[in-house]
Amino acid sequence: MLLEFGRCAAVTIKRARLIYNPTSGREEIKKRLPDILQRLERGGIETSCHATSSEGDATIAAAEAADRGFDMIIAAGGDGTLYEVINGLAEKDVRPPIGILPLGTTNDFARALGIPKHWEYACDLIIQQYSRPIDLGRANQRYFINIAGGGSLTELTYEVPSKLKTMIGQLAYYMKGLEKMTRLRPTELRLRAKEIGEIHEEIMLFLICNSNSVGGFEKLAPEARLDDGLFDVVVLKRCNLGEFIRLATLALRGEHLNDPHVVHFRTSELVVTTPDYVQLNLDGEYGGTLPCTFTALPSHLNIFVDEAGNSTYK
């Protein structure tokens, strides 16, 4: 049931900076922005806006909003917008809480936290202002909130043209995935963590998960937690196309972790090196190349969520 907010003199007004990507999802934010601002205003949140115009723009806008003393920052868009916002806040001494309006194509992080996809419900959740501390991941000098990974298949998320995502949504990722599957090649990697020592393998991909929701798969790291100070690491060893498809089917049901082609462990720090050229994927965005040290930062940011835990991504 939607909340109804009337004007009330007793309401303490909070200042929010809404950073939005006008091209996210199917450009829904362009149609909904006046309604979103009105709803937030009625809930006691005075909101100003910043529309992103280029790569990295949301990072600069979030850093400036923190410096200007805004009470909260609202990221409206997909996982890429949220990734840029958290990179603008991660190194600040004072980090305002983050509200999320999940208006992108996949919204993995919002799905993991149960933040509703419908803009009205998501606004009401922000208005309630109940926040939860969330771990952050550092990858060399960059930060991620949901997932880091490497291997040829992880590159597809930032290779899909934004116009294609706007036109056909998540189907664009599936199309790109099918195209890349025929060209999957293993990569030689060394992974070092105190929990496992060293792994030296030819791998198809590795994923460093902060939550259970990755690329639309809700059971890829079924026991991952956003507030335990640990990453769930999933490594797929060398396999052929048929084995890869079989493992993807198992991953849909969360039954892949015991397969001999899969290595799974938890750690707070991981060092990954390779003699090859391997690009990194951080929350669906290009994140540089290996080598890289991944470090978990416990309870580093606060995110607005449903206090009763009843809110669901729909």
Short mmCIF file of C-alpha atoms in Angstrom, two decimals:
data_model
loop_
_atom_site.label_atom_id
_atom_site.label_comp_id
_atom_site.label_asym_id
_atom_site.label_seq_id
_atom_site.Cartn_x
_atom_site.Cartn_y
_atom_site.Cartn_z
CA MET A 1 0.00 0.00 0.00
CA LEU A 2 1.41 3.40 -1.00
CA LEU A 3 2.03 5.99 1.67
CA GLU A 4 0.21 9.30 1.42
CA PHE A 5 2.14 12.32 2.62
CA GLY A 6 0.50 15.65 3.42
CA ARG A 7 2.24 18.91 4.24
CA CYS A 8 3.02 19.17 7.93
CA ALA A 9 4.87 21.93 9.79
CA ALA A 10 6.34 19.38 12.19
CA VAL A 11 8.22 17.51 9.44
CA THR A 12 11.98 18.00 9.61
CA ILE A 13 13.08 18.94 6.11
CA LYS A 14 16.06 17.02 4.74
CA ARG A 15 18.12 18.07 1.72
CA ALA A 16 18.73 15.46 -0.96
CA ARG A 17 20.76 15.49 -4.15
CA LEU A 18 19.16 13.26 -6.78
CA ILE A 19 21.73 12.08 -9.33
CA TYR A 20 20.08 10.45 -12.30
CA ASN A 21 21.03 8.91 -15.62
CA PRO A 22 18.50 10.12 -18.21
CA THR A 23 19.23 7.12 -20.48
CA SER A 24 18.90 4.34 -17.84
CA GLY A 25 16.51 1.50 -18.50
CA ARG A 26 14.02 2.70 -21.06
CA GLU A 27 14.41 6.37 -20.10
CA GLU A 28 11.62 6.10 -17.51
CA ILE A 29 13.25 8.73 -15.29
CA LYS A 30 12.55 11.41 -17.90
CA LYS A 31 8.81 10.75 -17.66
CA ARG A 32 8.69 10.27 -13.89
CA LEU A 33 11.01 13.00 -12.60
CA PRO A 34 8.31 15.64 -11.78
CA ASP A 35 6.24 13.04 -9.92
CA ILE A 36 9.31 11.75 -8.05
CA LEU A 37 10.29 15.24 -6.91
CA GLN A 38 6.74 16.02 -5.80
CA ARG A 39 6.48 12.80 -3.80
CA LEU A 40 9.81 13.35 -2.07
CA GLU A 41 8.90 16.96 -1.30
CA ARG A 42 5.62 15.92 0.31
CA GLY A 43 7.57 13.46 2.42
CA GLY A 44 9.81 16.19 3.82
CA ILE A 45 12.77 15.75 1.46
CA GLU A 46 13.77 18.89 -0.42
CA THR A 47 15.41 17.55 -3.56
CA SER A 48 17.64 19.11 -6.20
CA CYS A 49 18.76 17.23 -9.31
CA HIS A 50 21.82 16.48 -11.35
CA ALA A 51 21.41 14.76 -14.73
CA THR A 52 24.53 12.87 -15.81
CA SER A 53 25.93 13.69 -19.22
CA SER A 54 29.07 11.56 -19.55
CA GLU A 55 31.04 8.71 -17.99
CA GLY A 56 32.26 9.60 -14.50
CA ASP A 57 29.86 12.53 -14.16
CA ALA A 58 27.89 10.87 -11.32
CA THR A 59 31.13 10.29 -9.38
CA ILE A 60 31.97 14.00 -9.48
CA ALA A 61 28.38 14.99 -8.63
CA ALA A 62 28.26 12.64 -5.62
CA ALA A 63 31.59 13.94 -4.27
CA GLU A 64 30.40 17.53 -4.63
CA ALA A 65 27.10 16.71 -2.90
CA ALA A 66 28.95 15.23 0.07
CA ASP A 67 31.21 18.30 0.28
CA ARG A 68 28.15 20.58 0.19
CA GLY A 69 26.60 18.82 3.17
CA PHE A 70 23.53 17.22 1.63
CA ASP A 71 21.68 14.97 4.10
CA MET A 72 21.33 12.16 1.55
CA ILE A 73 22.14 11.26 -2.03
CA ILE A 74 19.63 9.50 -4.27
CA ALA A 75 20.96 7.43 -7.17
CA ALA A 76 18.33 7.06 -9.90
CA GLY A 77 19.26 4.69 -12.70
CA GLY A 78 20.86 1.29 -12.94
CA ASP A 79 23.86 -0.43 -11.37
CA GLY A 80 26.22 1.77 -13.39
CA THR A 81 24.82 4.97 -11.89
CA LEU A 82 25.07 3.53 -8.38
CA TYR A 83 28.66 2.41 -9.08
CA GLU A 84 29.69 5.94 -10.00
CA VAL A 85 27.91 7.44 -6.98
CA ILE A 86 29.62 5.13 -4.48
CA ASN A 87 32.99 5.91 -6.08
CA GLY A 88 32.33 9.58 -5.39
CA LEU A 89 31.58 8.88 -1.72
CA ALA A 90 33.91 6.03 -0.77
CA GLU A 91 36.89 8.16 0.27
CA LYS A 92 34.94 10.94 1.99
CA ASP A 93 35.23 11.33 5.76
CA VAL A 94 31.49 12.09 5.94
CA ARG A 95 29.41 9.85 3.67
CA PRO A 96 25.69 10.69 3.50
CA PRO A 97 23.25 7.76 3.25
CA ILE A 98 22.17 6.66 -0.22
CA GLY A 99 18.66 6.20 -1.52
CA ILE A 100 18.14 4.09 -4.64
CA LEU A 101 15.54 4.48 -7.39
CA PRO A 102 16.22 1.33 -9.47
CA LEU A 103 15.30 2.49 -12.97
CA GLY A 104 18.00 0.64 -14.91
CA THR A 105 18.04 -2.55 -16.98
CA THR A 106 19.11 -5.13 -14.39
CA ASN A 107 19.33 -3.39 -10.96
CA ASP A 108 21.24 -6.25 -9.31
CA PHE A 109 22.01 -4.37 -6.11
CA ALA A 110 18.44 -3.14 -5.61
CA ARG A 111 17.27 -6.70 -6.15
CA ALA A 112 19.69 -7.96 -3.49
CA LEU A 113 18.42 -5.45 -0.92
CA GLY A 114 14.75 -5.89 -1.82
CA ILE A 115 14.39 -2.25 -2.88
CA PRO A 116 11.17 -2.00 -4.92
CA LYS A 117 11.48 -1.34 -8.62
CA HIS A 118 8.30 0.73 -8.79
CA TRP A 119 9.29 4.38 -8.34
CA GLU A 120 6.46 5.24 -5.92
CA TYR A 121 7.33 2.43 -3.51
CA ALA A 122 11.04 3.24 -3.81
CA CYS A 123 10.36 6.91 -2.99
CA ASP A 124 8.29 5.95 0.06
CA LEU A 125 11.16 3.78 1.31
CA ILE A 126 13.57 6.72 1.04
CA ILE A 127 11.08 8.98 2.85
CA GLN A 128 11.01 6.55 5.79
CA GLN A 129 14.80 7.13 6.12
CA TYR A 130 15.72 3.81 7.70
CA SER A 131 19.29 2.97 6.66
CA ARG A 132 21.41 -0.15 6.87
CA PRO A 133 25.24 -0.27 6.89
CA ILE A 134 26.63 -2.05 3.84
CA ASP A 135 30.10 -3.40 3.04
CA LEU A 136 31.98 -1.90 0.13
CA GLY A 137 34.70 -3.49 -2.00
CA ARG A 138 37.92 -1.79 -3.07
CA ALA A 139 39.67 -2.91 -6.25
CA ASN A 140 43.05 -1.14 -6.37
CA GLN A 141 41.94 2.52 -6.45
CA ARG A 142 38.31 1.91 -7.44
CA TYR A 143 35.29 0.75 -5.46
CA PHE A 144 32.36 -1.59 -6.06
CA ILE A 145 29.23 -2.33 -4.09
CA ASN A 146 27.92 -5.57 -5.58
CA ILE A 147 30.26 -7.51 -7.86
CA ALA A 148 33.77 -7.57 -9.28
CA GLY A 149 34.95 -10.06 -11.85
CA GLY A 150 37.19 -10.94 -14.73
CA GLY A 151 37.20 -13.24 -17.74
CA SER A 152 35.79 -12.77 -21.22
CA LEU A 153 32.14 -13.31 -20.29
CA THR A 154 32.21 -10.57 -17.63
CA GLU A 155 33.06 -8.04 -20.35
CA LEU A 156 29.64 -8.25 -21.98
CA THR A 157 27.93 -5.92 -19.49
CA TYR A 158 29.93 -2.89 -20.58
CA GLU A 159 30.11 -3.94 -24.23
CA VAL A 160 26.34 -3.73 -24.76
CA PRO A 161 25.52 -0.36 -26.42
CA SER A 162 23.37 1.90 -24.24
CA LYS A 163 20.94 2.53 -27.10
CA LEU A 164 20.34 -1.21 -27.48
CA LYS A 165 19.70 -1.54 -23.72
CA THR A 166 17.21 1.33 -23.94
CA MET A 167 15.39 -0.33 -26.84
CA ILE A 168 15.14 -3.95 -25.69
CA GLY A 169 16.20 -4.00 -22.04
CA GLN A 170 17.82 -7.10 -20.54
CA LEU A 171 17.44 -9.03 -23.80
CA ALA A 172 20.43 -6.98 -25.02
CA TYR A 173 22.67 -8.76 -22.50
CA TYR A 174 21.45 -12.20 -23.56
CA MET A 175 22.14 -11.37 -27.22
CA LYS A 176 25.67 -10.22 -26.42
CA GLY A 177 26.24 -13.27 -24.21
CA LEU A 178 25.28 -15.68 -27.00
CA GLU A 179 27.66 -13.87 -29.33
CA LYS A 180 30.59 -14.18 -26.89
CA MET A 181 29.97 -17.78 -25.80
CA THR A 182 31.39 -19.16 -29.02
CA ARG A 183 34.64 -17.26 -28.33
CA LEU A 184 35.13 -18.20 -24.67
CA ARG A 185 38.78 -18.86 -23.89
CA PRO A 186 40.43 -19.76 -20.56
CA THR A 187 42.85 -17.39 -18.85
CA GLU A 188 45.79 -18.29 -16.62
CA LEU A 189 45.29 -16.76 -13.16
CA ARG A 190 46.85 -16.83 -9.70
CA LEU A 191 44.54 -16.09 -6.79
CA ARG A 192 45.96 -15.58 -3.29
CA ALA A 193 43.96 -15.33 -0.06
CA LYS A 194 44.87 -16.39 3.46
CA GLU A 195 41.84 -18.70 3.63
CA ILE A 196 42.95 -20.81 0.64
CA GLY A 197 46.64 -20.06 0.07
CA GLU A 198 47.22 -19.84 -3.68
CA ILE A 199 45.20 -21.14 -6.63
CA HIS A 200 46.97 -21.35 -10.01
CA GLU A 201 44.49 -22.38 -12.70
CA GLU A 202 43.25 -21.77 -16.20
CA ILE A 203 39.84 -20.21 -15.59
CA MET A 204 36.85 -19.07 -17.63
CA LEU A 205 35.85 -16.35 -15.18
CA PHE A 206 36.07 -15.29 -11.55
CA LEU A 207 33.46 -13.37 -9.57
CA ILE A 208 33.91 -11.54 -6.27
CA CYS A 209 30.44 -11.20 -4.83
CA ASN A 210 29.24 -8.84 -2.12
CA SER A 211 25.61 -9.97 -2.53
CA ASN A 212 23.66 -12.96 -3.82
CA SER A 213 22.31 -11.12 -6.90
CA VAL A 214 24.65 -11.10 -9.89
CA GLY A 215 23.68 -10.52 -13.52
CA GLY A 216 20.06 -11.47 -12.86
CA PHE A 217 21.15 -14.71 -11.12
CA GLU A 218 19.83 -14.62 -7.56
CA LYS A 219 21.58 -17.81 -6.44
CA LEU A 220 25.05 -17.39 -7.91
CA ALA A 221 26.45 -16.77 -4.41
CA PRO A 222 23.43 -17.92 -2.38
CA GLU A 223 24.94 -17.31 1.06
CA ALA A 224 26.65 -13.97 0.34
CA ARG A 225 25.83 -11.20 2.81
CA LEU A 226 26.17 -7.46 2.39
CA ASP A 227 27.23 -6.86 5.98
CA ASP A 228 29.55 -9.71 6.97
CA GLY A 229 32.85 -8.09 5.98
CA LEU A 230 33.58 -10.90 3.50
CA PHE A 231 33.50 -11.51 -0.23
CA ASP A 232 32.07 -14.71 -1.69
CA VAL A 233 34.48 -15.70 -4.47
CA VAL A 234 33.31 -17.99 -7.28
CA VAL A 235 35.86 -19.27 -9.80
CA LEU A 236 34.91 -21.23 -12.92
CA LYS A 237 37.77 -23.46 -14.07
CA ARG A 238 38.53 -24.30 -17.68
CA CYS A 239 35.59 -26.04 -19.38
CA ASN A 240 34.05 -26.51 -22.82
CA LEU A 241 30.91 -24.81 -24.10
CA GLY A 242 28.64 -27.74 -23.21
CA GLU A 243 29.93 -27.82 -19.64
CA PHE A 244 29.55 -24.07 -19.37
CA ILE A 245 25.89 -24.22 -20.41
CA ARG A 246 25.27 -27.06 -17.94
CA LEU A 247 26.85 -25.03 -15.11
CA ALA A 248 24.80 -21.95 -16.02
CA THR A 249 21.66 -24.07 -15.67
CA LEU A 250 22.83 -25.31 -12.27
CA ALA A 251 23.59 -21.71 -11.21
CA LEU A 252 19.98 -20.72 -11.83
CA ARG A 253 19.03 -23.17 -9.07
CA GLY A 254 22.01 -22.43 -6.84
CA GLU A 255 23.36 -25.98 -7.33
CA HIS A 256 26.71 -25.15 -8.97
CA LEU A 257 29.03 -24.59 -6.01
CA ASN A 258 29.80 -28.29 -5.45
CA ASP A 259 30.65 -28.95 -9.09
CA PRO A 260 34.33 -29.90 -9.67
CA HIS A 261 34.65 -27.07 -12.22
CA VAL A 262 33.79 -24.49 -9.55
CA VAL A 263 35.91 -23.14 -6.68
CA HIS A 264 34.07 -21.22 -3.94
CA PHE A 265 35.50 -19.56 -0.83
CA ARG A 266 35.08 -16.48 1.39
CA THR A 267 37.73 -13.89 2.13
CA SER A 268 38.18 -10.26 3.15
CA GLU A 269 41.15 -9.75 0.81
CA LEU A 270 42.15 -11.34 -2.47
CA VAL A 271 45.11 -10.74 -4.80
CA VAL A 272 44.66 -11.76 -8.46
CA THR A 273 47.49 -11.76 -11.00
CA THR A 274 47.92 -13.03 -14.55
CA PRO A 275 50.51 -13.06 -17.34
CA ASP A 276 47.68 -12.20 -19.76
CA TYR A 277 45.69 -9.05 -20.47
CA VAL A 278 42.51 -9.36 -18.36
CA GLN A 279 39.95 -6.60 -17.96
CA LEU A 280 38.00 -6.12 -14.73
CA ASN A 281 34.27 -5.67 -14.42
CA LEU A 282 33.12 -3.64 -11.40
CA ASP A 283 29.33 -3.49 -10.91
CA GLY A 284 28.89 -3.95 -14.66
CA GLU A 285 31.37 -1.22 -15.61
CA TYR A 286 34.92 -1.33 -16.94
CA GLY A 287 37.22 -1.35 -13.89
CA GLY A 288 40.75 -1.41 -15.30
CA THR A 289 42.92 -4.51 -15.68
CA LEU A 290 44.74 -7.11 -13.60
CA PRO A 291 46.77 -7.37 -11.41
CA CYS A 292 44.45 -6.26 -8.61
CA THR A 293 44.05 -6.43 -4.85
CA PHE A 294 40.43 -6.69 -3.70
CA THR A 295 39.69 -5.57 -0.13
CA ALA A 296 36.39 -5.66 1.78
CA LEU A 297 35.51 -2.46 3.67
CA PRO A 298 33.00 -3.42 6.40
CA SER A 299 29.93 -1.20 6.98
CA HIS A 300 31.39 1.55 4.79
CA LEU A 301 28.16 3.05 3.42
CA ASN A 302 24.55 3.36 4.58
CA ILE A 303 21.69 2.51 2.21
CA PHE A 304 17.99 3.27 2.77
CA VAL A 305 16.03 0.00 3.02
CA ASP A 306 12.72 -1.19 4.41
CA GLU A 307 12.96 -1.36 8.21
CA ALA A 308 10.57 -4.32 8.48
CA GLY A 309 12.28 -6.19 5.65
CA ASN A 310 8.99 -6.40 3.74
CA SER A 311 10.00 -4.37 0.71
CA THR A 312 10.58 -6.46 -2.39
CA TYR A 313 12.01 -5.85 -5.85
CA LYS A 314 9.03 -6.31 -8.18
#
